[in-house]
mmCIF file of N, CA and C in Angstrom:
data_model
loop_
_atom_site.group_PDB
_atom_site.id
_atom_site.type_symbol
_atom_site.label_atom_id
_atom_site.label_comp_id
_atom_site.label_asym_id
_atom_site.label_seq_id
_atom_site.Cartn_x
_atom_site.Cartn_y
_atom_site.Cartn_z
ATOM 1 N N VAL J 136 37.401 137.719 51.511
ATOM 2 C CA VAL J 136 37.026 136.360 51.861
ATOM 3 C C VAL J 136 37.501 136.126 53.284
ATOM 4 N N VAL J 137 36.589 135.772 54.157
ATOM 5 C CA VAL J 137 36.940 135.472 55.547
ATOM 6 C C VAL J 137 37.093 133.956 55.653
ATOM 7 N N GLY J 138 38.316 133.501 55.820
ATOM 8 C CA GLY J 138 38.613 132.070 55.884
ATOM 9 C C GLY J 138 39.541 131.671 54.756
ATOM 10 N N ARG J 139 40.485 130.793 55.064
ATOM 11 C CA ARG J 139 41.479 130.383 54.067
ATOM 12 C C ARG J 139 41.550 128.868 53.914
ATOM 13 N N SER J 140 40.447 128.208 54.168
ATOM 14 C CA SER J 140 40.441 126.744 54.086
ATOM 15 C C SER J 140 40.716 126.272 52.662
ATOM 16 N N LEU J 141 41.199 125.053 52.567
ATOM 17 C CA LEU J 141 41.469 124.454 51.257
ATOM 18 C C LEU J 141 40.177 124.080 50.535
ATOM 19 N N ILE J 142 39.084 123.980 51.278
ATOM 20 C CA ILE J 142 37.805 123.559 50.688
ATOM 21 C C ILE J 142 37.011 124.742 50.150
ATOM 22 N N VAL J 143 36.999 125.886 50.865
ATOM 23 C CA VAL J 143 36.164 127.018 50.449
ATOM 24 C C VAL J 143 36.983 128.292 50.233
ATOM 25 N N GLY J 144 37.660 128.775 51.244
ATOM 26 C CA GLY J 144 38.303 130.087 51.201
ATOM 27 C C GLY J 144 39.295 130.282 50.077
ATOM 28 N N ARG J 145 40.291 129.418 49.998
ATOM 29 C CA ARG J 145 41.319 129.571 48.958
ATOM 30 C C ARG J 145 40.784 129.349 47.548
ATOM 31 N N PRO J 146 39.997 128.281 47.314
ATOM 32 C CA PRO J 146 39.455 128.108 45.958
ATOM 33 C C PRO J 146 38.550 129.270 45.539
ATOM 34 N N LEU J 147 37.777 129.784 46.472
ATOM 35 C CA LEU J 147 36.896 130.914 46.168
ATOM 36 C C LEU J 147 37.714 132.152 45.809
ATOM 37 N N ALA J 148 38.753 132.422 46.579
ATOM 38 C CA ALA J 148 39.627 133.562 46.289
ATOM 39 C C ALA J 148 40.264 133.404 44.906
ATOM 40 N N THR J 149 40.697 132.208 44.585
ATOM 41 C CA THR J 149 41.292 131.947 43.271
ATOM 42 C C THR J 149 40.285 132.188 42.152
ATOM 43 N N MET J 150 39.070 131.725 42.320
ATOM 44 C CA MET J 150 38.036 131.938 41.299
ATOM 45 C C MET J 150 37.750 133.421 41.120
ATOM 46 N N LEU J 151 37.687 134.165 42.204
ATOM 47 C CA LEU J 151 37.433 135.601 42.112
ATOM 48 C C LEU J 151 38.580 136.325 41.412
ATOM 49 N N ILE J 152 39.806 135.923 41.705
ATOM 50 C CA ILE J 152 40.970 136.520 41.046
ATOM 51 C C ILE J 152 40.939 136.232 39.547
ATOM 52 N N GLN J 153 40.522 135.035 39.164
ATOM 53 C CA GLN J 153 40.420 134.696 37.745
ATOM 54 C C GLN J 153 39.390 135.568 37.028
ATOM 55 N N LYS J 154 38.431 136.120 37.781
ATOM 56 C CA LYS J 154 37.430 137.029 37.224
ATOM 57 C C LYS J 154 37.840 138.488 37.411
ATOM 58 N N ASN J 155 39.131 138.707 37.710
ATOM 59 C CA ASN J 155 39.735 140.035 37.850
ATOM 60 C C ASN J 155 39.242 140.831 39.057
ATOM 61 N N CYS J 156 38.836 140.154 40.097
ATOM 62 C CA CYS J 156 38.468 140.822 41.353
ATOM 63 C C CYS J 156 39.741 141.073 42.164
ATOM 64 N N THR J 157 39.710 142.117 42.957
ATOM 65 C CA THR J 157 40.762 142.339 43.939
ATOM 66 C C THR J 157 40.317 141.655 45.217
ATOM 67 N N VAL J 158 41.117 140.744 45.708
ATOM 68 C CA VAL J 158 40.696 139.875 46.814
ATOM 69 C C VAL J 158 41.631 140.036 48.003
ATOM 70 N N THR J 159 41.028 140.151 49.176
ATOM 71 C CA THR J 159 41.759 140.110 50.438
ATOM 72 C C THR J 159 41.259 138.892 51.196
ATOM 73 N N ILE J 160 42.176 138.077 51.694
ATOM 74 C CA ILE J 160 41.799 136.930 52.507
ATOM 75 C C ILE J 160 42.089 137.276 53.968
ATOM 76 N N VAL J 161 41.065 137.158 54.785
ATOM 77 C CA VAL J 161 41.168 137.412 56.218
ATOM 78 C C VAL J 161 41.088 136.063 56.919
ATOM 79 N N HIS J 162 41.961 135.847 57.903
ATOM 80 C CA HIS J 162 41.987 134.563 58.604
ATOM 81 C C HIS J 162 42.371 134.771 60.063
ATOM 82 N N SER J 163 42.554 133.687 60.779
ATOM 83 C CA SER J 163 42.784 133.760 62.225
ATOM 84 C C SER J 163 44.056 134.509 62.611
ATOM 85 N N LYS J 164 45.009 134.629 61.715
ATOM 86 C CA LYS J 164 46.254 135.337 62.023
ATOM 87 C C LYS J 164 46.277 136.767 61.475
ATOM 88 N N THR J 165 45.201 137.216 60.843
ATOM 89 C CA THR J 165 45.118 138.593 60.345
ATOM 90 C C THR J 165 45.078 139.532 61.548
ATOM 91 N N LYS J 166 45.894 140.583 61.530
ATOM 92 C CA LYS J 166 46.008 141.480 62.688
ATOM 93 C C LYS J 166 44.712 142.202 63.026
ATOM 94 N N ASP J 167 44.005 142.699 62.048
ATOM 95 C CA ASP J 167 42.761 143.422 62.310
ATOM 96 C C ASP J 167 41.702 143.021 61.278
ATOM 97 N N PRO J 168 41.126 141.826 61.435
ATOM 98 C CA PRO J 168 40.166 141.345 60.440
ATOM 99 C C PRO J 168 38.926 142.230 60.318
ATOM 100 N N MET J 169 38.503 142.834 61.419
ATOM 101 C CA MET J 169 37.340 143.715 61.376
ATOM 102 C C MET J 169 37.622 144.917 60.469
ATOM 103 N N TYR J 170 38.797 145.486 60.563
ATOM 104 C CA TYR J 170 39.179 146.618 59.714
ATOM 105 C C TYR J 170 39.158 146.225 58.242
ATOM 106 N N GLU J 171 39.728 145.081 57.924
ATOM 107 C CA GLU J 171 39.782 144.612 56.540
ATOM 108 C C GLU J 171 38.384 144.408 55.978
ATOM 109 N N CYS J 172 37.502 143.829 56.769
ATOM 110 C CA CYS J 172 36.126 143.594 56.310
ATOM 111 C C CYS J 172 35.362 144.905 56.175
ATOM 112 N N LYS J 173 35.550 145.801 57.109
ATOM 113 C CA LYS J 173 34.842 147.086 57.098
ATOM 114 C C LYS J 173 35.198 147.909 55.851
ATOM 115 N N ALA J 174 36.349 147.658 55.266
ATOM 116 C CA ALA J 174 36.781 148.386 54.073
ATOM 117 C C ALA J 174 36.276 147.730 52.781
ATOM 118 N N SER J 175 35.586 146.614 52.896
ATOM 119 C CA SER J 175 35.192 145.829 51.722
ATOM 120 C C SER J 175 33.774 146.110 51.251
ATOM 121 N N GLU J 176 33.595 146.046 49.943
ATOM 122 C CA GLU J 176 32.253 146.178 49.348
ATOM 123 C C GLU J 176 31.494 144.863 49.443
ATOM 124 N N ILE J 177 32.226 143.759 49.351
ATOM 125 C CA ILE J 177 31.643 142.420 49.415
ATOM 126 C C ILE J 177 32.427 141.612 50.433
ATOM 127 N N ILE J 178 31.716 140.947 51.324
ATOM 128 C CA ILE J 178 32.348 140.053 52.300
ATOM 129 C C ILE J 178 31.778 138.664 52.073
ATOM 130 N N ILE J 179 32.656 137.705 51.914
ATOM 131 C CA ILE J 179 32.232 136.315 51.806
ATOM 132 C C ILE J 179 32.758 135.609 53.054
ATOM 133 N N ALA J 180 31.848 135.226 53.930
ATOM 134 C CA ALA J 180 32.208 134.625 55.211
ATOM 135 C C ALA J 180 32.265 133.111 55.078
ATOM 136 N N ALA J 181 33.454 132.556 55.254
ATOM 137 C CA ALA J 181 33.658 131.113 55.147
ATOM 138 C C ALA J 181 34.665 130.661 56.200
ATOM 139 N N ALA J 182 34.494 131.147 57.423
ATOM 140 C CA ALA J 182 35.462 130.881 58.484
ATOM 141 C C ALA J 182 35.114 129.657 59.328
ATOM 142 N N GLY J 183 33.843 129.297 59.357
ATOM 143 C CA GLY J 183 33.430 128.193 60.218
ATOM 144 C C GLY J 183 33.337 128.597 61.678
ATOM 145 N N VAL J 184 33.080 129.881 61.917
ATOM 146 C CA VAL J 184 32.950 130.411 63.283
ATOM 147 C C VAL J 184 31.571 131.044 63.400
ATOM 148 N N PRO J 185 30.679 130.465 64.202
ATOM 149 C CA PRO J 185 29.318 130.985 64.302
ATOM 150 C C PRO J 185 29.274 132.438 64.769
ATOM 151 N N ASN J 186 28.466 133.242 64.071
ATOM 152 C CA ASN J 186 28.213 134.645 64.429
ATOM 153 C C ASN J 186 29.471 135.499 64.510
ATOM 154 N N LEU J 187 30.514 135.144 63.778
ATOM 155 C CA LEU J 187 31.762 135.914 63.787
ATOM 156 C C LEU J 187 31.551 137.325 63.236
ATOM 157 N N ILE J 188 30.824 137.435 62.145
ATOM 158 C CA ILE J 188 30.638 138.718 61.477
ATOM 159 C C ILE J 188 29.448 139.445 62.088
ATOM 160 N N THR J 189 29.720 140.600 62.684
ATOM 161 C CA THR J 189 28.668 141.425 63.281
ATOM 162 C C THR J 189 28.592 142.739 62.505
ATOM 163 N N LYS J 190 27.641 143.580 62.853
ATOM 164 C CA LYS J 190 27.471 144.839 62.123
ATOM 165 C C LYS J 190 28.708 145.723 62.195
ATOM 166 N N GLU J 191 29.517 145.573 63.221
ATOM 167 C CA GLU J 191 30.751 146.358 63.339
ATOM 168 C C GLU J 191 31.764 145.991 62.253
ATOM 169 N N TRP J 192 31.629 144.820 61.670
ATOM 170 C CA TRP J 192 32.546 144.335 60.632
ATOM 171 C C TRP J 192 32.132 144.789 59.240
ATOM 172 N N VAL J 193 30.914 145.323 59.083
ATOM 173 C CA VAL J 193 30.330 145.534 57.762
ATOM 174 C C VAL J 193 30.131 147.014 57.475
ATOM 175 N N LYS J 194 30.622 147.446 56.315
ATOM 176 C CA LYS J 194 30.425 148.812 55.857
ATOM 177 C C LYS J 194 28.967 148.979 55.434
ATOM 178 N N LYS J 195 28.418 150.169 55.637
ATOM 179 C CA LYS J 195 27.038 150.439 55.237
ATOM 180 C C LYS J 195 26.845 150.120 53.755
ATOM 181 N N ASP J 196 25.786 149.419 53.471
ATOM 182 C CA ASP J 196 25.387 149.023 52.111
ATOM 183 C C ASP J 196 26.304 147.999 51.449
ATOM 184 N N ALA J 197 27.172 147.352 52.204
ATOM 185 C CA ALA J 197 28.007 146.287 51.647
ATOM 186 C C ALA J 197 27.154 145.043 51.404
ATOM 187 N N CYS J 198 27.703 144.109 50.666
ATOM 188 C CA CYS J 198 27.052 142.838 50.378
ATOM 189 C C CYS J 198 27.753 141.753 51.188
ATOM 190 N N LEU J 199 26.989 140.925 51.887
ATOM 191 C CA LEU J 199 27.549 139.844 52.688
ATOM 192 C C LEU J 199 27.009 138.515 52.188
ATOM 193 N N ILE J 200 27.914 137.638 51.821
ATOM 194 C CA ILE J 200 27.556 136.287 51.410
ATOM 195 C C ILE J 200 28.093 135.350 52.478
ATOM 196 N N ASP J 201 27.198 134.720 53.203
ATOM 197 C CA ASP J 201 27.575 133.852 54.324
ATOM 198 C C ASP J 201 27.495 132.406 53.865
ATOM 199 N N VAL J 202 28.643 131.765 53.708
ATOM 200 C CA VAL J 202 28.668 130.364 53.316
ATOM 201 C C VAL J 202 29.041 129.459 54.490
ATOM 202 N N GLY J 203 29.181 130.051 55.667
ATOM 203 C CA GLY J 203 29.503 129.271 56.849
ATOM 204 C C GLY J 203 28.333 128.407 57.283
ATOM 205 N N ILE J 204 28.625 127.177 57.660
ATOM 206 C CA ILE J 204 27.604 126.255 58.154
ATOM 207 C C ILE J 204 28.084 125.745 59.502
ATOM 208 N N ASN J 205 27.365 126.138 60.554
ATOM 209 C CA ASN J 205 27.744 125.782 61.916
ATOM 210 C C ASN J 205 26.538 125.227 62.651
ATOM 211 N N LYS J 206 26.719 124.133 63.357
ATOM 212 C CA LYS J 206 25.632 123.555 64.143
ATOM 213 C C LYS J 206 25.808 123.998 65.597
ATOM 214 N N VAL J 207 24.813 124.751 66.094
ATOM 215 C CA VAL J 207 24.840 125.267 67.455
ATOM 216 C C VAL J 207 23.495 124.953 68.109
ATOM 217 N N ASN J 208 23.514 124.223 69.197
ATOM 218 C CA ASN J 208 22.296 123.849 69.920
ATOM 219 C C ASN J 208 21.253 123.213 69.000
ATOM 220 N N GLY J 209 21.718 122.362 68.105
ATOM 221 C CA GLY J 209 20.814 121.656 67.208
ATOM 222 C C GLY J 209 20.306 122.468 66.033
ATOM 223 N N LYS J 210 20.775 123.701 65.877
ATOM 224 C CA LYS J 210 20.364 124.557 64.760
ATOM 225 C C LYS J 210 21.566 124.846 63.871
ATOM 226 N N ILE J 211 21.285 125.053 62.596
ATOM 227 C CA ILE J 211 22.323 125.439 61.650
ATOM 228 C C ILE J 211 22.336 126.963 61.562
ATOM 229 N N ILE J 212 23.509 127.556 61.826
ATOM 230 C CA ILE J 212 23.652 129.012 61.702
ATOM 231 C C ILE J 212 24.907 129.312 60.884
ATOM 232 N N GLY J 213 24.993 130.533 60.398
ATOM 233 C CA GLY J 213 26.123 130.931 59.572
ATOM 234 C C GLY J 213 27.237 131.575 60.359
ATOM 235 N N ASP J 214 28.191 132.104 59.614
ATOM 236 C CA ASP J 214 29.318 132.818 60.214
ATOM 237 C C ASP J 214 28.947 134.256 60.557
ATOM 238 N N ALA J 215 27.836 134.739 60.012
ATOM 239 C CA ALA J 215 27.389 136.104 60.280
ATOM 240 C C ALA J 215 26.191 136.094 61.212
ATOM 241 N N ASN J 216 26.125 137.097 62.054
ATOM 242 C CA ASN J 216 24.958 137.297 62.900
ATOM 243 C C ASN J 216 23.912 137.999 62.035
ATOM 244 N N PHE J 217 23.044 137.210 61.407
ATOM 245 C CA PHE J 217 22.119 137.718 60.399
ATOM 246 C C PHE J 217 21.260 138.865 60.916
ATOM 247 N N LYS J 218 20.665 138.713 62.088
ATOM 248 C CA LYS J 218 19.771 139.750 62.630
ATOM 249 C C LYS J 218 20.515 141.069 62.855
ATOM 250 N N ASP J 219 21.768 140.989 63.189
ATOM 251 C CA ASP J 219 22.596 142.166 63.442
ATOM 252 C C ASP J 219 23.032 142.817 62.120
ATOM 253 N N VAL J 220 23.546 142.019 61.216
ATOM 254 C CA VAL J 220 24.135 142.527 59.977
ATOM 255 C C VAL J 220 23.084 143.002 58.980
ATOM 256 N N CYS J 221 21.905 142.403 58.980
ATOM 257 C CA CYS J 221 20.875 142.783 57.985
ATOM 258 C C CYS J 221 20.441 144.241 58.140
ATOM 259 N N LYS J 222 20.724 144.848 59.272
ATOM 260 C CA LYS J 222 20.361 146.252 59.498
ATOM 261 C C LYS J 222 21.301 147.222 58.761
ATOM 262 N N ILE J 223 22.479 146.757 58.386
ATOM 263 C CA ILE J 223 23.469 147.641 57.771
ATOM 264 C C ILE J 223 23.837 147.227 56.352
ATOM 265 N N ALA J 224 23.810 145.939 56.050
ATOM 266 C CA ALA J 224 24.192 145.453 54.720
ATOM 267 C C ALA J 224 23.059 145.706 53.728
ATOM 268 N N SER J 225 23.427 145.988 52.470
ATOM 269 C CA SER J 225 22.394 146.179 51.453
ATOM 270 C C SER J 225 21.871 144.833 50.973
ATOM 271 N N TYR J 226 22.734 143.819 50.965
ATOM 272 C CA TYR J 226 22.350 142.463 50.579
ATOM 273 C C TYR J 226 23.013 141.494 51.550
ATOM 274 N N ILE J 227 22.290 140.440 51.873
ATOM 275 C CA ILE J 227 22.854 139.406 52.755
ATOM 276 C C ILE J 227 22.216 138.065 52.414
ATOM 277 N N THR J 228 23.032 137.029 52.409
ATOM 278 C CA THR J 228 22.507 135.680 52.200
ATOM 279 C C THR J 228 22.777 134.869 53.437
#
């Protein structure tokens, strides 16, 4: 889970743990967030940072769930660079 907010990141991590998932939370103070994400089968982006997640962050055939909502130049975009990541991820929302 990328992001540790009280609204999305932490509650989501808690729900996943209750379903017996192994969860890593990556946030602004994580030393190497790209490394942590690259090692993951599933990435849930909830950082609130537009285009933070690029193909360098994603392992081949991983699943990316982008729940980030960012308004940039009058458009709504996610935390992942969709055009970049869709080339490597097996699933992306």
